[in-house]
Coordinates of C-alpha atoms in Angstrom, one line a residue:
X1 CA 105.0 139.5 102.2
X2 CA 108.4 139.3 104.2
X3 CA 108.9 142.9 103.8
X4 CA 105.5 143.4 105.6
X5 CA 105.8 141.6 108.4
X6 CA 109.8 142.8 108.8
X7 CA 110.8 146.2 109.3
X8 CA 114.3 145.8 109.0
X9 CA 115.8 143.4 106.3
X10 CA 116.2 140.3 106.7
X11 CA 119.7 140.0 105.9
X12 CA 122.4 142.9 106.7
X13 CA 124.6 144.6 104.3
X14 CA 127.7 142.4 105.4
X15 CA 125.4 139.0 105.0
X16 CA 125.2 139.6 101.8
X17 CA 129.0 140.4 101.4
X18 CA 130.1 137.2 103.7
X19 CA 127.7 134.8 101.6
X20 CA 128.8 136.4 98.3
X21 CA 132.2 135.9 99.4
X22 CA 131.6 132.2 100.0
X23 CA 130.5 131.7 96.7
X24 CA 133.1 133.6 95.0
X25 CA 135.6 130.9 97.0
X26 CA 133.7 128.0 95.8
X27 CA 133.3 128.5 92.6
X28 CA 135.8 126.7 90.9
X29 CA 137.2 128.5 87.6
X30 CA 139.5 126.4 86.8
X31 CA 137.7 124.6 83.8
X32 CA 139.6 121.5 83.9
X33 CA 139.4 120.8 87.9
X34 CA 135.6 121.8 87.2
X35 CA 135.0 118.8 84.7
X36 CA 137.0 116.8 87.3
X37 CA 134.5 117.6 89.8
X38 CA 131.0 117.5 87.7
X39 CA 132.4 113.9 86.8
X40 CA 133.5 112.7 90.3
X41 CA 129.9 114.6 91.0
X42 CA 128.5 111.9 89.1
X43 CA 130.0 109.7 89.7
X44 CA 129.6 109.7 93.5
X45 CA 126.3 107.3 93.8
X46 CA 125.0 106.1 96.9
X47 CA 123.3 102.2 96.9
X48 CA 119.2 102.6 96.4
X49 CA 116.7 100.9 98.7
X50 CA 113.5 99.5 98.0
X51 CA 110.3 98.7 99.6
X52 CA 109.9 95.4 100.9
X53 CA 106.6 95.2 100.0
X54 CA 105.8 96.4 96.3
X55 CA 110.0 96.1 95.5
X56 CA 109.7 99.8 94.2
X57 CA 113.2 102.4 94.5
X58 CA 112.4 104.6 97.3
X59 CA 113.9 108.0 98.0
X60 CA 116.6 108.6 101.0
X61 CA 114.0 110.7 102.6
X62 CA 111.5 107.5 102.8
X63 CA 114.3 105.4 103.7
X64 CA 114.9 107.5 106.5
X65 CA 110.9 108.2 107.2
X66 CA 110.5 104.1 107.2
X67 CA 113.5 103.1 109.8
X68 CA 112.1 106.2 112.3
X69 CA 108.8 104.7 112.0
X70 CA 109.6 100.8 112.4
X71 CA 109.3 99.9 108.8
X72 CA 110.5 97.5 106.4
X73 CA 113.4 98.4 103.9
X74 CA 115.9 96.3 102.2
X75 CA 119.1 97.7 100.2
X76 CA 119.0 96.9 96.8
X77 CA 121.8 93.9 95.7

């Protein structure tokens, strides 16, 4: 569908090259300093809020829906 409303790609020869290139720096090959970084990875967890009414877990995304729309939210203790 993109092809037929764009004559000319979307993304230039070079894009591609600068956005491979970023990968290729961010992948870590190090297997080691990888392990160290899937287990900080999950390590890394934020505190969970939950709805003030029915006390369910609610996402970051209805957190953040809730307080732009004047709602009740309380973190979890």
């Amino acid at each position: 569908m993109l092809k037929l409303q764009h004559k000319q790609p979307l993304l230039s020869e070079n894009d591609i090259s600068t956005i491979s290139q970023a990968f290729l720096e961010a992948n870590i090959t190090d297997l080691e300093v990888r392990e160290e970084h899937v287990q900080a990875l999950k390590g890394a967890t934020t505190p969970k809020s939950n709805c003030v009414i029915c006390h369910k877990a609610v996402s970051d995304k209805v957190k953040a829906y809730c307080f732009d729309h004047q709602k009740n939210i309380k973190k979890l203790e």
